[in-house]
Amino acid sequence: MMLLDARDLACTFPLPRSLPDRLARRPRPGIAAVAGVTLGVARGETLGLVGESGCGKSTLARLIVGLHRPSAGSLAFDGTVVAPTVRDRPPALRRRLQMIFQDPYASLNPRWRVGDIIAEPLAEQPDAPPPAARREHAAELLARVGLSAADARRHPHEFSGGQRQRIAIARALSTGPDFLVCDEPTSALDVSVQAQVLNLMRDLQEAEGLTFLLISHNLAVIHHMANRIGVMYLGRLVEIGEKTDVFARPRHPYTRALLATLPRLDGVRRPREAVAGEVPSALSPPSGCHFHPRCPFARARCRVEAPALADGVACHGIAEGWIPS
């Protein structure tokens, strides 16, 4: 059984209507940031989620932790269907499902001391331990992420970017979660620091038995961290599978185009399929398969019918055999 199970999750953000549209009572326009995503994450694994900017990865992450309300679909955690927003979820569930945000410079309160930042999630629980116990727990967490207990008295501006992200990780661990949603946790860091933070996350995962949903643009990060990979394009999941299979034998044309950009140390050139054009606007996505205007294999069916995710890939050409494997 999957620890996290999302079924047909969708999220549309409404846009303001013009005066003529309001007078004519036309439907309110919206941006479909996530359009019916179904995926599961098994206990103890890392599912990596990749795709171009604007494809809906971060919105999906916020749907999972309850920061956005889904327009449709359902979410189950550990076999139980959960409420759509974090405020409606019981404290016991909120403790088990935490998030590490992309920018440690923005996710930490600059006016608070680090010890208070890390202890805050515990303080918000109904059975919160006394302040002295929370301070001791914060000191222990700082040590676990490679900082000093004395750092609890300092403010975020006194730390480097990598140290701030370690503080954010300690805060996410303060309630003893099972599942961490990691939204680009290293993209705001120097390259020399990224590996340190990623190795810290792997060590914590092994020690605590954590489950990760890891979002990243960096395919090297995904290859290093993930067990399985999901690929998103314009709000839809187009391919999902084991890491070794996706990297060795990508099936969807979009996945092939992404992986073709990776450099190879052996100097062998990887065959590339041309991807024409730019990413379409989410305000008016293409009909049928969203990728069809850029796909070199597109046929008439792709322009009118959205493919369903079957056998780990959403592509008419793969299902019907006109795209070579």
Tab-separated table of C-alpha atoms in Angstrom:
chain	number	residue	atom	x	y	z
A	1	MET	CA	0.000	0.000	0.000
A	2	MET	CA	1.210	3.474	-0.880
A	3	LEU	CA	1.903	5.887	1.937
A	4	LEU	CA	0.601	8.728	-0.258
A	5	ASP	CA	-2.024	8.157	-2.933
A	6	ALA	CA	-3.259	11.039	-5.121
A	7	ARG	CA	-6.183	10.411	-7.467
A	8	ASP	CA	-7.070	12.798	-10.316
A	9	LEU	CA	-5.823	15.852	-8.404
A	10	ALA	CA	-6.610	19.094	-10.192
A	11	CYS	CA	-6.200	22.739	-9.294
A	12	THR	CA	-7.494	25.683	-11.310
A	13	PHE	CA	-6.723	29.233	-10.259
A	14	PRO	CA	-9.520	31.634	-11.246
A	15	LEU	CA	-8.671	34.860	-13.048
A	16	PRO	CA	-10.503	38.185	-12.831
A	17	ARG	CA	-13.154	38.805	-15.458
A	18	SER	CA	-13.345	41.947	-17.548
A	19	LEU	CA	-16.387	44.179	-17.285
A	20	PRO	CA	-17.861	42.957	-20.635
A	21	ASP	CA	-17.430	39.349	-19.482
A	22	ARG	CA	-19.200	40.093	-16.207
A	23	LEU	CA	-22.064	41.868	-17.943
A	24	ALA	CA	-22.420	38.994	-20.408
A	25	ARG	CA	-22.195	36.472	-17.539
A	26	ARG	CA	-19.440	34.576	-19.273
A	27	PRO	CA	-17.687	31.829	-17.261
A	28	ARG	CA	-14.760	32.991	-15.186
A	29	PRO	CA	-11.450	32.097	-16.868
A	30	GLY	CA	-8.816	30.147	-15.005
A	31	ILE	CA	-5.370	28.591	-15.176
A	32	ALA	CA	-5.345	24.812	-14.847
A	33	ALA	CA	-2.059	24.486	-12.952
A	34	VAL	CA	-2.650	20.786	-12.215
A	35	ALA	CA	-4.954	18.817	-14.493
A	36	GLY	CA	-5.847	15.399	-13.105
A	37	VAL	CA	-2.629	13.953	-11.681
A	38	THR	CA	-2.679	10.426	-10.262
A	39	LEU	CA	0.380	9.085	-8.478
A	40	GLY	CA	1.447	7.137	-5.408
A	41	VAL	CA	4.522	7.242	-3.196
A	42	ALA	CA	5.527	4.103	-1.289
A	43	ARG	CA	6.810	4.217	2.263
A	44	GLY	CA	10.561	4.842	2.445
A	45	GLU	CA	11.083	5.740	-1.222
A	46	THR	CA	11.956	8.989	-2.970
A	47	LEU	CA	9.757	9.973	-5.899
A	48	GLY	CA	11.425	12.621	-8.043
A	49	LEU	CA	9.213	15.026	-9.967
A	50	VAL	CA	10.690	16.870	-12.962
A	51	GLY	CA	9.491	19.188	-15.700
A	52	GLU	CA	9.933	22.682	-17.095
A	53	SER	CA	9.017	25.781	-15.117
A	54	GLY	CA	5.268	26.288	-14.985
A	55	CYS	CA	4.379	22.623	-15.430
A	56	GLY	CA	2.616	22.434	-12.046
A	57	LYS	CA	5.197	20.667	-9.875
A	58	SER	CA	5.143	23.172	-7.020
A	59	THR	CA	1.361	23.487	-7.166
A	60	LEU	CA	1.069	19.723	-6.841
A	61	ALA	CA	3.392	19.842	-3.825
A	62	ARG	CA	1.223	22.483	-2.167
A	63	LEU	CA	-1.914	20.463	-2.888
A	64	ILE	CA	-0.378	17.491	-1.102
A	65	VAL	CA	0.521	19.426	2.051
A	66	GLY	CA	-2.807	21.270	2.018
A	67	LEU	CA	-1.632	24.793	1.200
A	68	HIS	CA	-3.871	24.894	-1.905
A	69	ARG	CA	-7.401	23.554	-2.194
A	70	PRO	CA	-7.834	21.111	-5.098
A	71	SER	CA	-10.536	21.770	-7.671
A	72	ALA	CA	-11.084	18.032	-8.077
A	73	GLY	CA	-9.664	14.689	-7.032
A	74	SER	CA	-8.777	13.103	-3.724
A	75	LEU	CA	-5.721	12.478	-1.569
A	76	ALA	CA	-5.140	9.579	0.815
A	77	PHE	CA	-2.346	9.298	3.361
A	78	ASP	CA	-1.523	5.944	4.937
A	79	GLY	CA	-4.795	4.504	3.631
A	80	THR	CA	-7.060	7.293	4.921
A	81	VAL	CA	-8.617	10.003	2.736
A	82	VAL	CA	-7.521	13.387	4.073
A	83	ALA	CA	-9.131	16.819	4.049
A	84	PRO	CA	-8.104	19.090	1.163
A	85	THR	CA	-6.610	21.918	3.243
A	86	VAL	CA	-4.154	21.864	6.125
A	87	ARG	CA	-6.524	23.731	8.451
A	88	ASP	CA	-9.092	20.954	8.116
A	89	ARG	CA	-6.597	18.174	8.802
A	90	PRO	CA	-6.140	16.771	12.323
A	91	PRO	CA	-2.930	17.706	14.152
A	92	ALA	CA	-1.713	14.097	14.079
A	93	LEU	CA	-1.716	14.163	10.278
A	94	ARG	CA	-0.087	17.576	10.060
A	95	ARG	CA	2.761	16.257	12.193
A	96	ARG	CA	3.388	13.398	9.771
A	97	LEU	CA	3.382	15.466	6.567
A	98	GLN	CA	5.847	18.366	6.341
A	99	MET	CA	7.457	20.475	3.615
A	100	ILE	CA	10.890	21.915	2.834
A	101	PHE	CA	10.545	25.059	0.736
A	102	GLN	CA	12.721	26.197	-2.132
A	103	ASP	CA	14.211	29.411	-0.809
A	104	PRO	CA	15.671	29.301	2.724
A	105	TYR	CA	16.088	33.086	2.596
A	106	ALA	CA	12.304	33.509	2.380
A	107	SER	CA	11.006	30.536	4.373
A	108	LEU	CA	12.635	31.482	7.691
A	109	ASN	CA	11.298	34.351	9.789
A	110	PRO	CA	14.178	36.893	9.958
A	111	ARG	CA	12.995	38.260	13.320
A	112	TRP	CA	12.968	34.942	15.153
A	113	ARG	CA	15.866	33.092	16.665
A	114	VAL	CA	16.692	29.777	15.052
A	115	GLY	CA	15.701	27.764	18.113
A	116	ASP	CA	12.221	29.332	18.085
A	117	ILE	CA	11.851	28.689	14.349
A	118	ILE	CA	12.621	24.987	14.758
A	119	ALA	CA	10.421	24.597	17.829
A	120	GLU	CA	7.425	26.448	16.360
A	121	PRO	CA	5.750	23.400	14.730
A	122	LEU	CA	5.851	21.583	18.086
A	123	ALA	CA	4.465	24.612	19.905
A	124	GLU	CA	1.424	24.577	17.605
A	125	GLN	CA	0.482	20.989	18.528
A	126	PRO	CA	-2.321	20.365	21.053
A	127	ASP	CA	0.004	18.216	23.164
A	128	ALA	CA	2.944	20.608	22.876
A	129	PRO	CA	5.788	19.876	25.301
A	130	PRO	CA	6.875	22.632	27.716
A	131	PRO	CA	9.217	25.372	26.425
A	132	ALA	CA	12.311	23.840	28.018
A	133	ALA	CA	11.691	20.523	26.272
A	134	ARG	CA	11.112	22.296	22.958
A	135	ARG	CA	14.402	24.169	23.284
A	136	GLU	CA	16.230	20.919	24.033
A	137	HIS	CA	14.596	19.237	21.037
A	138	ALA	CA	15.629	22.148	18.775
A	139	ALA	CA	19.231	21.835	19.974
A	140	GLU	CA	19.200	18.110	19.190
A	141	LEU	CA	17.841	18.752	15.700
A	142	LEU	CA	20.505	21.358	15.000
A	143	ALA	CA	23.155	18.803	15.873
A	144	ARG	CA	21.526	16.219	13.601
A	145	VAL	CA	21.661	18.550	10.600
A	146	GLY	CA	25.310	19.432	11.172
A	147	LEU	CA	25.007	22.670	13.129
A	148	SER	CA	25.739	23.567	16.731
A	149	ALA	CA	23.282	23.719	19.603
A	150	ALA	CA	24.615	27.230	20.280
A	151	ASP	CA	23.238	28.311	16.893
A	152	ALA	CA	19.729	28.222	18.381
A	153	ARG	CA	20.335	31.706	19.808
A	154	ARG	CA	21.260	33.240	16.450
A	155	HIS	CA	19.068	34.755	13.695
A	156	PRO	CA	18.759	33.479	10.102
A	157	HIS	CA	20.722	36.377	8.583
A	158	GLU	CA	23.822	35.161	10.438
A	159	PHE	CA	23.974	31.943	8.388
A	160	SER	CA	24.922	31.034	4.833
A	161	GLY	CA	22.394	29.686	2.335
A	162	GLY	CA	23.349	26.070	2.945
A	163	GLN	CA	23.147	26.525	6.705
A	164	ARG	CA	19.729	28.141	6.378
A	165	GLN	CA	18.469	25.169	4.403
A	166	ARG	CA	19.786	22.878	7.139
A	167	ILE	CA	17.727	24.926	9.602
A	168	ALA	CA	14.681	24.535	7.357
A	169	ILE	CA	15.249	20.762	7.296
A	170	ALA	CA	15.518	20.726	11.093
A	171	ARG	CA	12.228	22.609	11.337
A	172	ALA	CA	10.541	20.105	9.012
A	173	LEU	CA	11.830	17.243	11.194
A	174	SER	CA	10.719	18.791	14.487
A	175	THR	CA	7.345	17.002	14.586
A	176	GLY	CA	8.760	13.585	13.639
A	177	PRO	CA	7.192	13.342	10.159
A	178	ASP	CA	6.909	10.281	7.928
A	179	PHE	CA	6.679	12.193	4.647
A	180	LEU	CA	8.601	15.245	3.436
A	181	VAL	CA	7.668	17.249	0.357
A	182	CYS	CA	10.903	18.857	-0.860
A	183	ASP	CA	10.273	21.662	-3.355
A	184	GLU	CA	13.579	22.450	-5.090
A	185	PRO	CA	15.473	22.214	-1.774
A	186	THR	CA	18.886	22.960	-3.317
A	187	SER	CA	18.142	25.241	-6.279
A	188	ALA	CA	18.874	28.442	-4.302
A	189	LEU	CA	22.234	27.101	-3.094
A	190	ASP	CA	25.751	27.178	-4.521
A	191	VAL	CA	26.755	24.064	-6.401
A	192	SER	CA	29.426	23.284	-3.817
A	193	VAL	CA	26.785	23.274	-1.070
A	194	GLN	CA	24.086	21.335	-2.910
A	195	ALA	CA	25.825	17.976	-2.533
A	196	GLN	CA	26.229	18.498	1.215
A	197	VAL	CA	22.518	19.187	1.682
A	198	LEU	CA	21.483	16.267	-0.550
A	199	ASN	CA	23.778	13.864	1.311
A	200	LEU	CA	22.346	15.122	4.592
A	201	MET	CA	18.838	14.394	3.317
A	202	ARG	CA	19.814	10.865	2.290
A	203	ASP	CA	21.432	10.187	5.648
A	204	LEU	CA	18.331	11.428	7.471
A	205	GLN	CA	16.100	9.328	5.236
A	206	GLU	CA	18.042	6.175	6.057
A	207	ALA	CA	18.176	6.969	9.780
A	208	GLU	CA	14.536	8.027	10.167
A	209	GLY	CA	12.838	5.924	7.478
A	210	LEU	CA	11.526	9.053	5.757
A	211	THR	CA	9.590	9.192	2.505
A	212	PHE	CA	10.375	12.020	0.051
A	213	LEU	CA	8.559	13.691	-2.799
A	214	LEU	CA	11.486	15.571	-4.366
A	215	ILE	CA	10.841	18.308	-6.920
A	216	SER	CA	13.764	19.537	-8.981
A	217	HIS	CA	14.753	20.948	-12.367
A	218	ASN	CA	18.151	19.354	-11.968
A	219	LEU	CA	18.121	15.879	-13.485
A	220	ALA	CA	21.450	15.063	-11.838
A	221	VAL	CA	19.857	15.710	-8.423
A	222	ILE	CA	16.925	13.459	-9.312
A	223	HIS	CA	19.272	10.722	-10.528
A	224	HIS	CA	21.236	10.916	-7.273
A	225	MET	CA	18.245	10.930	-4.930
A	226	ALA	CA	15.180	9.296	-6.463
A	227	ASN	CA	13.994	5.690	-6.672
A	228	ARG	CA	11.234	6.546	-9.140
A	229	ILE	CA	10.690	9.513	-11.457
A	230	GLY	CA	7.553	11.335	-12.545
A	231	VAL	CA	7.635	13.755	-15.500
A	232	MET	CA	5.095	16.596	-15.731
A	233	TYR	CA	4.143	18.787	-18.667
A	234	LEU	CA	1.581	21.606	-18.480
A	235	GLY	CA	-0.182	20.232	-15.427
A	236	ARG	CA	-0.265	16.586	-16.492
A	237	LEU	CA	1.854	13.587	-15.582
A	238	VAL	CA	3.215	12.222	-18.867
A	239	GLU	CA	5.536	9.469	-17.604
A	240	ILE	CA	6.359	7.727	-14.345
A	241	GLY	CA	8.598	4.770	-13.634
A	242	GLU	CA	11.687	3.389	-11.953
A	243	LYS	CA	14.708	5.669	-12.163
A	244	THR	CA	16.866	3.161	-14.005
A	245	ASP	CA	14.156	2.533	-16.605
A	246	VAL	CA	13.337	6.195	-17.221
A	247	PHE	CA	16.967	7.250	-17.582
A	248	ALA	CA	17.982	4.254	-19.694
A	249	ARG	CA	14.833	3.936	-21.837
A	250	PRO	CA	12.690	7.095	-21.757
A	251	ARG	CA	9.416	6.496	-23.560
A	252	HIS	CA	7.439	9.730	-23.823
A	253	PRO	CA	8.840	12.160	-26.437
A	254	TYR	CA	9.001	14.921	-23.829
A	255	THR	CA	11.002	12.738	-21.433
A	256	ARG	CA	13.375	11.857	-24.262
A	257	ALA	CA	13.899	15.532	-25.017
A	258	LEU	CA	14.641	16.310	-21.356
A	259	LEU	CA	17.161	13.511	-20.958
A	260	ALA	CA	18.847	14.295	-24.270
A	261	THR	CA	20.119	17.523	-22.738
A	262	LEU	CA	22.237	15.651	-20.167
A	263	PRO	CA	25.975	15.605	-20.919
A	264	ARG	CA	27.779	12.268	-21.158
A	265	LEU	CA	31.222	11.623	-19.767
A	266	ASP	CA	32.001	8.926	-22.337
A	267	GLY	CA	31.665	11.380	-25.220
A	268	VAL	CA	29.014	9.262	-26.966
A	269	ARG	CA	26.333	11.442	-28.479
A	270	ARG	CA	22.819	10.522	-27.488
A	271	PRO	CA	20.248	10.491	-30.331
A	272	ARG	CA	17.995	13.514	-30.072
A	273	GLU	CA	14.463	14.108	-31.307
A	274	ALA	CA	13.859	17.739	-32.161
A	275	VAL	CA	11.393	19.573	-29.957
A	276	ALA	CA	10.099	22.601	-31.801
A	277	GLY	CA	8.549	25.739	-30.379
A	278	GLU	CA	8.068	27.065	-26.878
A	279	VAL	CA	6.061	25.813	-23.922
A	280	PRO	CA	2.418	26.840	-24.557
A	281	SER	CA	0.680	29.222	-22.185
A	282	ALA	CA	-1.245	27.622	-19.332
A	283	LEU	CA	-3.975	30.212	-20.003
A	284	SER	CA	-4.840	28.451	-23.258
A	285	PRO	CA	-3.214	25.006	-23.369
A	286	PRO	CA	-3.411	23.014	-26.594
A	287	SER	CA	-6.302	20.634	-27.081
A	288	GLY	CA	-5.802	16.896	-26.814
A	289	CYS	CA	-2.275	16.032	-25.769
A	290	HIS	CA	-0.715	19.242	-24.492
A	291	PHE	CA	2.635	18.251	-25.992
A	292	HIS	CA	1.391	17.682	-29.537
A	293	PRO	CA	2.430	21.106	-31.005
A	294	ARG	CA	6.076	20.298	-30.131
A	295	CYS	CA	6.058	16.538	-30.701
A	296	PRO	CA	7.749	15.229	-33.876
A	297	PHE	CA	5.495	12.137	-33.803
A	298	ALA	CA	2.100	13.845	-33.345
A	299	ARG	CA	-0.877	12.603	-35.363
A	300	ALA	CA	-4.487	13.688	-35.721
A	301	ARG	CA	-5.647	11.823	-32.609
A	302	CYS	CA	-3.077	13.666	-30.473
A	303	ARG	CA	-4.675	16.998	-31.398
A	304	VAL	CA	-8.185	16.096	-30.211
A	305	GLU	CA	-7.886	13.458	-27.466
A	306	ALA	CA	-5.860	13.668	-24.254
A	307	PRO	CA	-4.018	10.386	-23.645
A	308	ALA	CA	-4.582	8.550	-20.362
A	309	LEU	CA	-1.678	7.422	-18.212
A	310	ALA	CA	-1.331	3.705	-18.967
A	311	ASP	CA	1.617	1.464	-18.149
A	312	GLY	CA	3.502	4.467	-16.837
A	313	VAL	CA	3.205	6.714	-19.894
A	314	ALA	CA	0.530	9.043	-21.323
A	315	CYS	CA	1.059	8.890	-25.092
A	316	HIS	CA	-1.107	7.656	-27.958
A	317	GLY	CA	1.964	6.876	-30.043
A	318	ILE	CA	3.465	4.614	-27.399
A	319	ALA	CA	0.138	2.873	-26.732
A	320	GLU	CA	-0.530	2.234	-30.427
A	321	GLY	CA	3.043	1.543	-31.467
A	322	TRP	CA	3.759	4.281	-33.981
A	323	ILE	CA	6.489	5.777	-31.778
A	324	PRO	CA	9.543	3.505	-31.600
A	325	SER	CA	10.561	2.381	-28.122
